[in-house]
């Protein structure tokens, strides 16, 4: 015949359950104080000497940073290679002097304006700065696509 549980053992079971509950609640509270942060790489990068970009569209940083660098007679700007329709990556067609999105056919001019297709807005321009060393620093975290505003600093740099 099994021995009945003694009063002393019963108390230890109760204390153990209480300690487990308090420990779990404390651990959950401490975990709640630590935010779920997603650390992403910086959106800013040095594209190299600004004067070395020839007039026209450069695809030098297209694969690595998803931007085109466009140099005109007056200055330089960077377009973010993300279609404003649903976010696909357009391609540059030199023979047609336009960017074409492979997903639904949007076409963009070298200014980033929509020429054709379902894209509702022009391509975004990134913040650009020619620093003291002459290098072009591009920040993809700061974007603009409104004509008039996008054509001035900090989205356009005179070179
Ligand atoms: S995502 Fe570019 S046209 Fe739809």
Coordinates of C-alpha atoms and ligand atoms in Angstrom, one line a residue:
X1 CA 0.0 0.0 0.0
X2 CA 1.4 3.4 -1.0
X3 CA 2.4 5.8 1.7
X4 CA 0.2 8.9 1.9
X5 CA 1.9 12.2 1.0
X6 CA 3.3 13.9 4.1
X7 CA 2.3 17.5 4.9
X8 CA 6.0 18.5 4.6
X9 CA 6.3 17.1 1.1
X10 CA 3.1 18.7 0.0
X11 CA 4.4 22.1 1.1
X12 CA 7.6 21.6 -0.9
X13 CA 5.6 20.8 -4.0
X14 CA 3.6 24.0 -3.4
X15 CA 6.8 26.1 -3.0
X16 CA 8.3 24.5 -6.1
X17 CA 5.2 25.4 -8.2
X18 CA 5.2 28.9 -6.9
X19 CA 8.9 29.4 -7.6
X20 CA 8.4 28.0 -11.2
X21 CA 5.5 30.4 -11.7
X22 CA 7.4 33.5 -10.4
X23 CA 10.6 32.5 -12.4
X24 CA 8.6 32.2 -15.6
X25 CA 6.8 35.5 -15.0
X26 CA 10.0 37.3 -14.3
X27 CA 11.8 35.9 -17.3
X28 CA 8.8 36.9 -19.5
X29 CA 8.9 40.4 -18.0
X30 CA 12.6 40.8 -18.6
X31 CA 12.3 39.5 -22.2
X32 CA 9.5 42.1 -22.7
X33 CA 12.0 44.9 -21.9
X34 CA 14.3 43.8 -24.8
X35 CA 12.8 45.1 -28.1
X36 CA 12.7 43.0 -31.2
X37 CA 15.0 45.0 -33.3
X38 CA 16.1 44.0 -36.8
X39 CA 19.6 45.3 -37.5
X40 CA 20.1 46.1 -41.1
X41 CA 23.2 47.3 -42.9
X42 CA 23.6 51.0 -43.4
X43 CA 21.8 52.5 -46.4
X44 CA 24.6 54.9 -46.9
X45 CA 27.6 54.1 -49.1
X46 CA 30.6 55.7 -50.8
X47 CA 30.3 55.4 -54.5
X48 CA 33.8 56.7 -55.2
X49 CA 35.1 59.8 -56.9
X50 CA 32.2 61.8 -58.3
X51 CA 34.2 63.2 -61.2
X52 CA 35.0 59.7 -62.5
X53 CA 31.4 59.0 -63.5
X54 CA 30.9 59.8 -67.2
X55 CA 27.9 61.7 -68.4
X56 CA 25.0 59.2 -68.8
X57 CA 23.7 56.3 -66.7
X58 CA 26.2 54.3 -64.7
X59 CA 25.3 50.8 -63.7
X60 CA 28.4 50.4 -61.5
X61 CA 26.5 50.1 -58.3
X62 CA 23.3 48.6 -59.7
X63 CA 24.0 45.0 -58.5
X64 CA 25.6 45.8 -55.2
X65 CA 23.5 48.7 -54.0
X66 CA 20.5 48.7 -56.4
X67 CA 21.1 52.3 -57.6
X68 CA 21.9 53.9 -60.9
X69 CA 24.1 57.0 -60.9
X70 CA 23.2 59.5 -63.5
X71 CA 25.6 62.3 -64.5
X72 CA 24.5 65.2 -66.5
X73 CA 26.4 68.3 -67.7
X74 CA 25.4 70.1 -64.5
X75 CA 25.6 67.5 -61.9
X76 CA 24.9 64.0 -60.5
X77 CA 22.0 62.1 -58.9
X78 CA 21.2 58.6 -57.9
X79 CA 18.0 56.7 -58.8
X80 CA 16.9 53.8 -56.6
X81 CA 16.3 50.8 -58.8
X82 CA 12.9 49.9 -57.3
X83 CA 9.8 50.1 -59.4
X84 CA 7.1 52.3 -57.8
X85 CA 4.4 49.9 -58.9
X86 CA 5.1 46.8 -56.8
X87 CA 8.8 47.0 -56.1
X88 CA 10.4 45.0 -58.9
X89 CA 13.9 45.9 -60.1
X90 CA 13.8 47.6 -63.5
X91 CA 16.6 47.3 -66.0
X92 CA 18.5 50.0 -68.0
X93 CA 18.2 49.9 -71.8
X94 CA 20.8 52.1 -73.3
X95 CA 19.5 51.7 -76.8
X96 CA 16.1 53.0 -75.7
X97 CA 17.4 55.4 -73.0
X98 CA 14.9 54.2 -70.5
X99 CA 14.5 51.9 -67.5
X100 CA 12.0 49.1 -68.1
X101 CA 10.4 47.0 -65.4
X102 CA 10.2 43.3 -66.2
X103 CA 7.2 42.6 -64.0
X104 CA 4.3 44.6 -65.5
X105 CA 6.0 46.8 -68.1
X106 CA 6.5 50.2 -66.5
X107 CA 9.0 52.4 -68.4
X108 CA 10.9 55.3 -66.8
X109 CA 13.0 58.1 -68.3
X110 CA 16.5 58.9 -67.0
X111 CA 14.9 61.5 -64.8
X112 CA 12.9 58.7 -63.2
X113 CA 9.5 59.9 -64.7
X114 CA 6.9 57.3 -65.7
X115 CA 6.8 57.0 -69.5
X116 CA 4.5 53.9 -69.7
X117 CA 2.9 51.2 -67.6
X118 CA 1.1 51.0 -64.3
X119 CA 3.7 52.6 -62.0
X120 CA 1.9 55.5 -60.2
X121 CA 4.9 57.6 -59.4
X122 CA 8.4 58.5 -60.7
X123 CA 11.4 56.5 -59.4
X124 CA 12.9 57.6 -56.2
X125 CA 16.1 59.6 -56.0
X126 CA 18.5 59.1 -53.2
X127 CA 20.2 61.7 -51.2
X128 CA 23.6 62.4 -52.7
X129 CA 26.6 64.4 -51.4
X130 CA 30.0 65.1 -52.8
X131 CA 32.2 65.1 -49.7
X132 CA 35.5 67.0 -49.2
X133 CA 37.6 64.2 -50.7
X134 CA 35.5 64.4 -53.9
X135 CA 33.8 61.1 -53.3
X136 CA 30.1 60.7 -53.9
X137 CA 28.2 59.5 -50.9
X138 CA 24.7 58.1 -51.5
X139 CA 22.1 57.6 -48.8
X140 CA 19.2 55.3 -49.8
X141 CA 17.4 56.0 -46.6
X142 CA 16.5 59.5 -47.7
X143 CA 14.4 59.6 -50.9
X144 CA 12.5 62.1 -53.0
X145 CA 10.7 61.9 -56.3
X146 CA 8.8 65.2 -56.7
X147 CA 9.9 67.3 -59.7
X148 CA 11.5 70.5 -58.5
X149 CA 12.5 69.1 -55.1
X150 CA 14.4 66.1 -56.5
X151 CA 16.4 68.4 -58.8
X152 CA 18.0 70.3 -55.9
X153 CA 20.3 69.4 -53.1
X154 CA 20.4 67.0 -51.3
X155 CA 19.1 64.9 -54.2
X156 CA 21.2 66.5 -56.8
X157 CA 24.9 67.4 -56.5
X158 CA 26.8 69.8 -58.7
X159 CA 30.1 68.3 -59.9
Ligands
LIG1 S1 6.4 46.1 -60.4 FE1 7.2 47.3 -62.0 S2 5.5 47.5 -63.4 FE2 4.7 46.3 -61.7

